[in-house]
Amino acid sequence: MKFQKPDLAFHPGISIISQSRDRGISLPWTQAALLHLLLVLGVLWIGLTVNTAMVNTLLIFVFLTGSGLWLCHRTKEILADPNLKILGTFWLVKVGMTLFLLYAGWIPYLDPATSPAWGYDPQRYFQNAMELIKNGWKPAVSQNYQGILYYYAGIFYLFGYNPVIPALINAYVTLLGTLFLIRCAYSFAPERTTKDWLLVGLLLIPEVLWYDVMTSRETLMAVLIIVATLSVGRYLVGVGKTRLTITLLLCGITLLAILAVRTSMAIPVVVNIAIMAYMLRSRRQMGPVFKVLLIVLGLGAILVGPFIQQVTGGYDIDYLEKLESVRSFEPSEGQEWSDRSIGLYLAPNNAWQALLYLPPRMVLYLATPLPNVTVSIAELLDGSWSAWQRLMTLPTSIMMLLGFHYVLAATVQAWRYRLRSPASLVLPVTFWCTFIAVAGGNIIIHERYRLMLTLILFTCMWWGYTRCSRREVKLCAMVWFGLLACGALFYMGYKFI
C-alpha cells in the first residue's frame, strides 16, 4: 500500500497552524479518554505540589497539551498518512511521562541545601538562571555558552520560577522539532510505505524523555541543529514550496541560537550545510545564489560567535584553542576516571591520534553507559537523578547498538542513489557531521552529549528499516556486529587480562 505524496511546506510551529482549514479535531476514543485522564490528574497534581506561579503552570500545562495534540493531528492530515493518528497518543504519553520523571527523578535532588548530589550542569542552570534575573540580567557567574541561562531566565521571567514550567516547555519544543523532522523525512522519501508511521517512536525515545525534564541544553540544541540543517537541505533538493527568504530566516535564527547556547556546534552545522550545498543538485533557479548566501551566512555566524559569548558574559571563545584541546587532551583536576578507563585510553595526544581514535570513540558514544547496567532500586525510590538517568539511557544505548546497521544501510543506499534521489542524502549527511563533531569534539564521553544526534540517528535507522533491501541490511549487519564483537573482545582483554 502506498500513499499519495502531498505538498510539504512547513515552518516549525507556524505553517502547521496556518495551513489548517478545519477547526475541529475528531479524536479516537482512546485519545479522548487519555486526554481527559491526563488533564484531570495533571491539574490535580500540579495544584497540590506547585506553590510558585501555580496558575501560570496550570495554564501552560493545559495549553501545551492541547495545542500539541492539535499539531499532531494536523501533521497526520497534511502528510495524508492515516497511520499517523498514533502521534497524538504518543504526545499525551510523553506529557504524562514528563511529569512523572520530573517528580520521581529530578525535583527531589534539585535543592542545593538538601540534595545529596548537587552540581550537575542542569541543576546549576536552574539556580543560575534565576540569579541572572535577580542580578538585573547581569551574569553573576561566567561559564561556557552563557546563552542557556538567558533561555531559562526568559522562561522564568515570563511565566514564573518552578521546575515544572521549563520541563513542559522543553517537551513542547522537542515536539515541534520532532514534527518538523517527521515532515522532512516524509518529504525526502521517494515513495511511501506502510511502515512509515513507525517514525512516531521519536517522541518516546527514553533518553530524550529524560533530558526534556531537566533544565538542560541538549534537547534544545538537537532541535536547533535539526531546523538549521534540514530546512536548508529541503530547500536545496526542491521539496515543497519553501521560499528562499523563509529558509534563510530559519537557518539564520537557529544558527544565532546555536552560537549563544553552544557556540562550538555552529562549526559542524556550517560544515554540514556546506557539504549539502556542494553535493546536492539543486532544483531551484536560485540554486547558485542560495549556495553563496549560505557560505556567507555560515562564515559570518562563526565569526560572530565569540562576540555573542562576550556580550552574554560567557567565556572568551578561541576556535584555535578549542581545536588544540581536542587533539591534545590533558585530564584536569576533579575529573574521575574508572580503573583502566577506555575513554581515557582513547583520549588523543596529537592530530593523528584524534583521527585514529575517532571511530572507536563514536562506538563508545553509542554504547555509554554500557557495560555498566546496574541501577539501584533504592536510589530510584530516593529520587536520585543519576539513577533515573542511567535507567533512561540504558535502553536507548541498547537500541542504538542493535539498530545501527540500519543507519549504515541507509547511508550506503543514499550514497548509491545520490544522483537519482539527492534528497535521501540529507539525513545521513546531517547525522554523520553531527556525530563526528560530538565524538571528536568532546573528549569526555557522556551520554548527554549524544542527545544532539539521537533524533537524527533514529530517523536514519527508520530510513534503513523501511527502505533498504534485505541484502543491504544483511551486509551492513555483518560488518557492524563483527566490529562490535571485536570491540567486546578487546574490552574484556583490556579490562581483565
Coordinates of C-alpha atoms in Angstrom, one line a residue:
M1 CA 0.0 0.0 0.0
K2 CA 1.3 3.4 -1.0
F3 CA 0.0 6.9 -0.2
Q4 CA -0.1 9.9 -2.5
K5 CA 2.8 12.3 -1.7
P6 CA 1.4 15.7 -0.8
D7 CA 2.9 19.1 -0.9
L8 CA 5.1 19.6 2.2
A9 CA 5.9 23.2 3.1
F10 CA 6.5 23.5 6.8
H11 CA 7.9 26.0 9.2
P12 CA 8.1 24.9 12.9
G13 CA 5.2 25.9 14.9
I14 CA 3.9 28.4 12.3
S15 CA 3.0 27.0 9.0
I16 CA 1.5 23.9 10.6
I17 CA -1.1 26.3 12.1
S18 CA -1.5 28.5 9.1
Q19 CA -2.2 25.5 6.8
S20 CA -5.2 24.4 8.9
R21 CA -8.5 24.7 7.1
D22 CA -10.6 22.8 9.6
R23 CA -11.3 24.0 13.1
G24 CA -12.3 20.7 14.8
I25 CA -10.4 17.5 15.8
S26 CA -12.1 14.2 15.8
L27 CA -10.2 12.2 18.4
P28 CA -10.3 8.4 18.7
W29 CA -12.0 7.4 21.9
T30 CA -8.7 6.1 23.3
Q31 CA -7.0 9.5 22.8
A32 CA -10.0 11.3 24.2
A33 CA -10.0 9.2 27.3
L34 CA -6.3 9.5 27.7
L35 CA -6.5 13.3 27.3
H36 CA -9.2 13.7 30.0
L37 CA -7.3 11.4 32.3
L38 CA -4.1 13.3 31.8
L39 CA -5.7 16.7 32.3
V40 CA -7.5 15.7 35.4
L41 CA -4.5 14.0 37.1
G42 CA -2.1 16.7 35.8
V43 CA -4.2 19.6 37.0
L44 CA -4.8 17.9 40.4
W45 CA -1.1 17.0 40.9
I46 CA 0.2 20.4 39.8
G47 CA -2.3 22.2 42.0
L48 CA -1.2 20.1 45.0
T49 CA 2.5 20.4 44.6
V50 CA 3.3 23.8 42.9
N51 CA 3.4 26.8 45.2
T52 CA 5.1 29.3 42.9
A53 CA 3.2 30.5 39.7
M54 CA 0.7 27.7 40.1
V55 CA -1.9 29.4 37.8
N56 CA 0.6 30.0 35.1
T57 CA 1.8 26.4 35.4
L58 CA -1.7 25.1 35.0
L59 CA -2.4 27.3 32.0
I60 CA 0.9 26.2 30.3
F61 CA 0.1 22.6 31.0
V62 CA -3.4 22.7 29.6
F63 CA -2.4 24.9 26.6
L64 CA 0.7 22.9 25.6
T65 CA -1.1 19.6 26.0
G66 CA -4.0 20.7 23.8
S67 CA -2.1 22.5 21.2
G68 CA 0.5 19.7 20.9
L69 CA -2.3 17.3 20.3
W70 CA -3.7 19.6 17.6
L71 CA -0.3 19.9 15.9
C72 CA 0.0 16.1 15.8
H73 CA -3.5 15.9 14.2
R74 CA -2.5 18.5 11.6
T75 CA 0.7 16.6 10.8
K76 CA -1.3 13.5 10.1
E77 CA -3.7 15.4 7.9
I78 CA -1.1 17.2 5.9
L79 CA 1.1 14.1 5.4
A80 CA -2.1 12.2 4.4
D81 CA -1.0 9.1 6.3
P82 CA -3.9 7.8 8.5
N83 CA -1.5 5.6 10.4
L84 CA 0.0 8.8 12.0
K85 CA -3.1 9.1 14.2
I86 CA -1.0 7.5 16.9
L87 CA 1.1 10.7 17.0
G88 CA -1.4 12.2 19.4
T89 CA -1.4 9.2 21.7
F90 CA 2.4 9.3 21.8
W91 CA 2.3 13.0 22.6
L92 CA -0.1 12.5 25.5
V93 CA 2.1 9.7 26.9
K94 CA 5.1 12.0 26.5
V95 CA 3.5 14.7 28.6
G96 CA 2.5 12.2 31.2
M97 CA 6.0 10.7 31.3
T98 CA 7.5 14.2 31.6
L99 CA 5.5 14.9 34.7
F100 CA 6.3 11.5 36.2
L101 CA 10.0 11.7 35.6
L102 CA 10.1 15.3 36.8
Y103 CA 8.7 14.4 40.2
A104 CA 10.3 11.0 40.5
G105 CA 13.8 11.7 39.4
W106 CA 14.6 15.4 39.1
I107 CA 12.8 17.6 41.7
P108 CA 14.0 15.5 44.8
Y109 CA 17.6 16.4 44.2
L110 CA 17.1 19.9 42.8
D111 CA 17.5 21.9 46.0
P112 CA 21.3 22.5 46.8
A113 CA 20.5 22.8 50.5
T114 CA 19.1 19.3 50.7
S115 CA 20.4 17.4 47.7
P116 CA 23.0 14.7 48.4
A117 CA 24.2 15.0 44.8
W118 CA 24.2 18.6 43.5
G119 CA 26.4 20.3 41.0
Y120 CA 25.2 18.7 37.7
D121 CA 25.1 21.3 34.9
P122 CA 21.3 21.3 34.5
Q123 CA 20.9 21.7 38.3
R124 CA 23.2 24.8 38.2
Y125 CA 21.3 26.2 35.2
F126 CA 18.1 26.1 37.2
Q127 CA 19.7 28.1 40.0
N128 CA 21.8 30.4 37.9
A129 CA 19.0 31.4 35.6
M130 CA 17.0 32.8 38.5
E131 CA 20.1 34.5 39.8
L132 CA 20.5 36.2 36.4
I133 CA 17.1 37.7 36.8
K134 CA 17.7 38.9 40.4
N135 CA 21.0 40.4 39.3
G136 CA 19.4 42.7 36.7
W137 CA 20.3 40.4 33.8
K138 CA 24.0 40.8 34.5
P139 CA 25.6 37.3 34.8
A140 CA 26.7 36.6 38.4
V141 CA 28.7 33.6 37.1
S142 CA 30.7 33.0 33.9
Q143 CA 30.6 29.8 32.0
N144 CA 30.9 28.2 28.6
Y145 CA 28.0 29.1 26.4
Q146 CA 26.1 31.5 28.6
G147 CA 23.0 31.7 26.3
I148 CA 21.3 28.7 28.0
L149 CA 21.0 30.8 31.2
Y150 CA 19.3 33.6 29.3
Y151 CA 16.9 31.0 27.7
Y152 CA 15.7 29.6 31.0
A153 CA 15.8 33.0 32.7
G154 CA 13.5 34.3 30.0
I155 CA 11.1 31.4 30.7
F156 CA 11.2 32.1 34.5
Y157 CA 10.8 35.8 34.0
L158 CA 7.7 35.4 31.8
F159 CA 5.9 32.6 33.5
G160 CA 7.3 32.0 37.0
Y161 CA 10.1 30.1 38.8
N162 CA 9.5 26.4 39.3
P163 CA 10.8 23.2 37.6
V164 CA 7.5 22.2 36.0
I165 CA 7.3 25.1 33.6
P166 CA 10.7 24.5 31.8
A167 CA 10.1 20.8 31.7
L168 CA 6.7 21.3 29.9
I169 CA 8.2 23.9 27.5
N170 CA 11.2 21.6 26.7
A171 CA 8.8 18.8 25.9
Y172 CA 6.8 21.1 23.6
V173 CA 9.9 22.4 21.8
T174 CA 11.1 18.8 21.3
L175 CA 7.7 18.0 19.9
L176 CA 7.9 20.9 17.4
G177 CA 11.4 19.7 16.3
T178 CA 10.3 16.1 16.0
L179 CA 7.2 17.0 13.9
F180 CA 9.5 19.1 11.7
L181 CA 11.8 16.1 11.4
I182 CA 9.0 13.8 10.6
R183 CA 7.7 16.1 7.9
C184 CA 11.1 16.5 6.4
A185 CA 11.8 12.7 6.4
Y186 CA 8.5 12.0 4.7
S187 CA 9.2 14.6 2.1
F188 CA 12.7 13.2 1.4
A189 CA 11.4 9.7 0.7
P190 CA 10.7 9.0 -2.9
E191 CA 7.7 6.9 -2.1
R192 CA 5.5 5.9 0.9
T193 CA 5.4 2.6 2.7
T194 CA 3.0 1.1 5.2
K195 CA 5.8 1.2 7.9
D196 CA 6.4 4.9 7.7
W197 CA 4.3 5.6 10.8
L198 CA 7.0 3.9 12.9
L199 CA 8.8 7.2 12.9
V200 CA 6.4 8.4 15.6
G201 CA 8.6 6.5 18.0
L202 CA 10.9 9.5 18.0
L203 CA 8.5 11.0 20.6
L204 CA 9.2 8.3 23.2
I205 CA 12.9 7.7 23.0
P206 CA 13.8 7.1 26.6
E207 CA 16.8 9.4 27.0
V208 CA 15.0 12.3 25.1
L209 CA 12.2 12.0 27.5
W210 CA 14.6 12.2 30.4
Y211 CA 16.6 15.2 29.2
D212 CA 13.4 17.1 28.4
V213 CA 12.6 17.0 32.1
M214 CA 15.8 18.9 33.1
T215 CA 16.9 22.5 32.6
S216 CA 19.5 21.3 30.2
R217 CA 20.6 22.4 26.8
E218 CA 21.0 19.2 24.9
T219 CA 17.5 18.6 23.6
L220 CA 17.2 22.3 22.7
M221 CA 20.4 22.0 20.8
A222 CA 19.1 18.9 19.0
V223 CA 16.1 20.8 17.8
L224 CA 18.2 23.8 16.7
I225 CA 20.5 21.6 14.7
I226 CA 17.6 19.8 13.0
V227 CA 15.9 23.0 11.9
A228 CA 19.1 24.7 10.8
T229 CA 20.3 21.9 8.6
L230 CA 17.1 20.2 7.3
S231 CA 15.5 23.5 6.3
V232 CA 18.5 24.2 4.1
G233 CA 18.6 20.6 2.8
R234 CA 14.9 20.6 2.0
Y235 CA 15.2 23.8 0.0
L236 CA 18.3 22.6 -1.9
V237 CA 16.6 19.4 -3.1
G238 CA 13.4 21.3 -4.1
V239 CA 10.9 19.7 -1.7
G240 CA 7.7 21.6 -1.2
K241 CA 7.2 25.3 -1.7
T242 CA 9.6 26.7 0.9
R243 CA 10.8 30.1 -0.1
L244 CA 14.4 31.3 -0.1
T245 CA 13.7 34.1 2.4
I246 CA 12.0 31.8 4.9
T247 CA 14.8 29.2 4.6
L248 CA 17.5 31.9 5.2
L249 CA 15.5 33.3 8.1
L250 CA 15.1 29.9 9.8
C251 CA 18.7 29.0 9.3
G252 CA 19.9 32.4 10.5
I253 CA 17.8 32.4 13.7
T254 CA 18.7 28.9 14.6
L255 CA 22.4 29.5 13.9
L256 CA 22.3 32.5 16.2
A257 CA 20.7 30.5 18.9
I258 CA 23.3 27.7 18.5
L259 CA 26.0 30.3 18.8
A260 CA 24.5 31.5 22.1
V261 CA 23.7 28.1 23.6
R262 CA 26.7 26.0 22.4
T263 CA 29.0 28.1 20.1
S264 CA 31.3 25.3 19.0
M265 CA 28.5 23.3 17.4
A266 CA 28.0 26.1 14.9
I267 CA 31.1 24.8 13.1
P268 CA 29.8 21.3 12.3
V269 CA 26.4 22.8 11.3
V270 CA 28.1 25.2 8.9
V271 CA 30.2 22.3 7.5
N272 CA 27.1 20.2 7.2
I273 CA 25.4 22.9 5.2
A274 CA 28.4 23.4 3.0
I275 CA 28.7 19.7 2.2
M276 CA 25.0 19.6 1.3
A277 CA 25.4 22.7 -0.9
Y278 CA 28.3 21.1 -2.7
M279 CA 26.8 17.5 -3.0
L280 CA 23.1 18.1 -3.6
R281 CA 21.9 19.0 -7.0
S282 CA 19.6 21.9 -6.5
R283 CA 16.4 22.1 -8.5
R284 CA 15.9 25.8 -7.7
Q285 CA 16.5 28.6 -10.2
M286 CA 18.2 30.5 -7.4
G287 CA 20.4 27.5 -6.5
P288 CA 23.9 29.0 -7.1
V289 CA 22.9 32.3 -5.4
F290 CA 21.5 30.4 -2.5
K291 CA 24.7 28.4 -2.0
V292 CA 26.7 31.6 -2.0
L293 CA 24.4 33.1 0.6
L294 CA 24.7 30.0 2.7
I295 CA 28.5 30.2 2.7
V296 CA 28.4 33.9 3.7
L297 CA 25.8 33.2 6.4
G298 CA 27.8 30.3 7.8
L299 CA 31.2 32.2 7.9
G300 CA 29.5 35.2 9.4
A301 CA 27.9 33.1 12.1
I302 CA 31.2 31.5 13.1
L303 CA 32.9 34.9 13.2
V304 CA 30.1 36.4 15.3
G305 CA 30.2 33.5 17.8
P306 CA 32.9 34.9 20.2
F307 CA 31.2 38.3 20.2
I308 CA 27.9 36.7 21.3
Q309 CA 29.6 34.9 24.2
Q310 CA 31.3 38.2 25.2
V311 CA 28.0 40.1 25.2
T312 CA 26.2 37.4 27.3
G313 CA 29.1 37.3 29.8
G314 CA 30.4 33.8 28.8
Y315 CA 34.0 32.7 28.4
D316 CA 36.1 34.0 25.6
I317 CA 35.9 31.7 22.6
D318 CA 39.1 30.9 20.8
Y319 CA 38.4 28.3 18.0
L320 CA 42.1 27.5 17.6
E321 CA 42.5 26.8 21.3
K322 CA 39.4 24.5 21.2
L323 CA 40.9 22.7 18.2
E324 CA 44.1 22.2 20.1
S325 CA 42.3 20.9 23.2
V326 CA 40.5 18.3 21.0
R327 CA 43.7 16.9 19.6
S328 CA 45.8 17.2 22.8
F329 CA 43.9 16.1 25.9
E330 CA 45.1 16.5 29.5
P331 CA 42.9 15.4 32.4
S332 CA 42.0 18.2 34.7
E333 CA 41.7 18.1 38.5
G334 CA 38.3 16.9 39.8
Q335 CA 37.7 14.5 36.9
E336 CA 37.1 11.0 38.0
W337 CA 38.1 8.1 35.7
S338 CA 37.4 4.4 36.3
D339 CA 40.2 1.8 36.6
R340 CA 41.8 1.4 33.2
S341 CA 39.2 3.7 31.6
I342 CA 38.7 3.0 27.9
G343 CA 37.6 6.7 27.4
L344 CA 40.9 7.9 28.9
Y345 CA 42.8 5.4 26.8
L346 CA 41.2 6.8 23.7
A347 CA 41.8 10.4 24.6
P348 CA 44.1 11.8 21.8
N349 CA 47.5 13.4 22.4
N350 CA 48.1 14.6 18.8
A351 CA 46.2 15.1 15.5
W352 CA 46.9 11.6 14.2
Q353 CA 45.5 10.0 17.3
A354 CA 42.5 12.3 17.1
L355 CA 41.7 10.8 13.7
L356 CA 42.7 7.2 14.6
Y357 CA 40.6 7.2 17.8
L358 CA 37.5 8.8 16.3
P359 CA 35.8 5.6 15.1
P360 CA 36.1 3.7 18.4
R361 CA 35.1 6.8 20.3
M362 CA 31.9 7.0 18.1
V363 CA 31.1 3.4 19.1
L364 CA 31.6 4.3 22.8
Y365 CA 29.2 7.2 22.4
L366 CA 26.6 4.8 21.2
A367 CA 27.3 2.3 24.0
T368 CA 27.7 4.5 27.1
P369 CA 26.8 3.9 29.9
L370 CA 27.2 0.2 28.9
P371 CA 28.6 -2.2 30.1
N372 CA 27.5 -0.7 33.5
V373 CA 23.9 -1.9 33.7
T374 CA 23.4 -1.7 37.4
V375 CA 20.5 0.5 38.5
S376 CA 19.8 0.8 42.2
I377 CA 16.1 0.5 43.1
A378 CA 16.7 2.2 46.4
E379 CA 18.3 5.2 44.6
L380 CA 15.3 5.3 42.2
L381 CA 12.9 5.4 45.0
D382 CA 15.0 8.1 46.7
G383 CA 14.7 10.3 43.6
S384 CA 18.4 10.1 42.6
W385 CA 18.8 11.9 39.2
S386 CA 21.8 9.8 38.3
A387 CA 19.9 6.5 38.9
W388 CA 17.0 7.7 36.8
Q389 CA 19.3 9.0 34.1
R390 CA 21.0 5.6 33.8
L391 CA 17.6 3.8 33.7
M392 CA 16.6 6.0 30.8
T393 CA 19.9 6.0 28.8
L394 CA 20.5 2.2 29.1
P395 CA 17.6 1.1 26.8
T396 CA 18.5 3.9 24.4
S397 CA 22.1 2.7 24.1
I398 CA 20.9 -0.9 23.6
M399 CA 18.5 0.2 20.8
M400 CA 21.3 2.3 19.2
L401 CA 23.7 -0.7 19.2
L402 CA 21.2 -3.2 17.9
G403 CA 19.9 -1.0 15.2
F404 CA 22.9 0.9 14.0
H405 CA 23.4 -1.4 11.0
Y406 CA 20.2 0.2 9.6
V407 CA 21.9 3.6 9.8
L408 CA 24.8 2.2 7.8
A409 CA 22.5 0.7 5.3
A410 CA 20.6 4.0 4.9
T411 CA 23.9 5.8 4.4
V412 CA 25.2 3.3 1.7
Q413 CA 21.9 3.5 -0.1
A414 CA 21.8 7.3 -0.1
W415 CA 25.3 7.5 -1.5
R416 CA 24.5 5.0 -4.2
Y417 CA 21.4 6.9 -5.3
R418 CA 22.7 10.4 -4.7
L419 CA 22.2 11.5 -8.3
R420 CA 18.8 9.9 -8.8
S421 CA 17.5 10.8 -5.4
P422 CA 19.6 13.6 -3.8
A423 CA 17.0 14.2 -1.1
S424 CA 17.9 10.8 0.5
L425 CA 21.4 12.2 1.3
V426 CA 20.2 15.0 3.6
L427 CA 19.5 12.9 6.7
P428 CA 22.8 10.8 6.5
V429 CA 25.0 13.9 5.9
T430 CA 23.4 15.7 8.8
F431 CA 23.8 12.7 11.1
W432 CA 27.4 11.9 10.3
C433 CA 28.5 15.6 10.5
T434 CA 26.9 15.9 13.9
F435 CA 28.1 12.5 15.1
I436 CA 31.7 13.3 14.1
A437 CA 31.6 16.6 15.8
V438 CA 30.2 15.2 19.1
A439 CA 32.5 12.2 19.3
G440 CA 35.6 14.2 18.2
G441 CA 34.9 17.4 19.9
N442 CA 34.0 16.2 23.4
I443 CA 36.9 14.2 24.9
I444 CA 34.9 13.2 27.9
I445 CA 32.4 10.6 26.8
H446 CA 29.0 11.3 28.3
E447 CA 25.6 10.2 27.0
R448 CA 24.1 13.7 27.3
Y449 CA 26.3 15.0 24.6
R450 CA 24.9 12.5 22.1
L451 CA 21.4 14.0 22.6
M452 CA 22.3 16.4 19.8
L453 CA 22.3 13.5 17.3
T454 CA 19.8 11.0 18.9
L455 CA 16.7 12.1 16.9
I456 CA 18.6 12.1 13.6
L457 CA 20.2 8.7 14.4
F458 CA 16.8 7.1 14.9
T459 CA 15.4 8.7 11.8
C460 CA 18.3 7.3 9.7
M461 CA 17.6 4.0 11.4
W462 CA 13.9 4.3 10.4
W463 CA 15.0 5.0 6.8
G464 CA 17.2 1.9 6.7
Y465 CA 14.5 -0.3 8.1
T466 CA 11.7 0.9 5.8
R467 CA 13.6 1.5 2.6
C468 CA 16.7 -0.6 2.3
S469 CA 16.7 -4.1 0.8
R470 CA 17.3 -7.2 3.0
R471 CA 20.6 -7.7 1.2
E472 CA 21.8 -4.2 2.1
V473 CA 20.8 -4.6 5.7
K474 CA 22.3 -8.0 6.0
L475 CA 25.7 -6.9 4.7
C476 CA 25.8 -3.9 7.0
A477 CA 24.7 -6.0 9.9
M478 CA 27.6 -8.5 9.3
V479 CA 30.1 -5.6 9.3
W480 CA 28.6 -3.8 12.3
F481 CA 28.1 -6.8 14.6
G482 CA 31.5 -8.1 13.6
L483 CA 33.1 -4.8 14.7
L484 CA 31.1 -4.9 17.9
A485 CA 32.3 -8.5 18.6
C486 CA 35.9 -7.4 18.1
G487 CA 35.4 -4.4 20.3
A488 CA 33.9 -6.6 23.1
L489 CA 36.9 -9.0 22.9
F490 CA 39.3 -6.0 23.1
Y491 CA 37.4 -4.6 26.1
M492 CA 37.5 -7.9 28.0
G493 CA 41.1 -8.3 27.3
Y494 CA 42.0 -4.7 28.3
K495 CA 39.9 -4.8 31.5
F496 CA 40.6 -8.3 32.8
I497 CA 43.9 -9.5 31.4

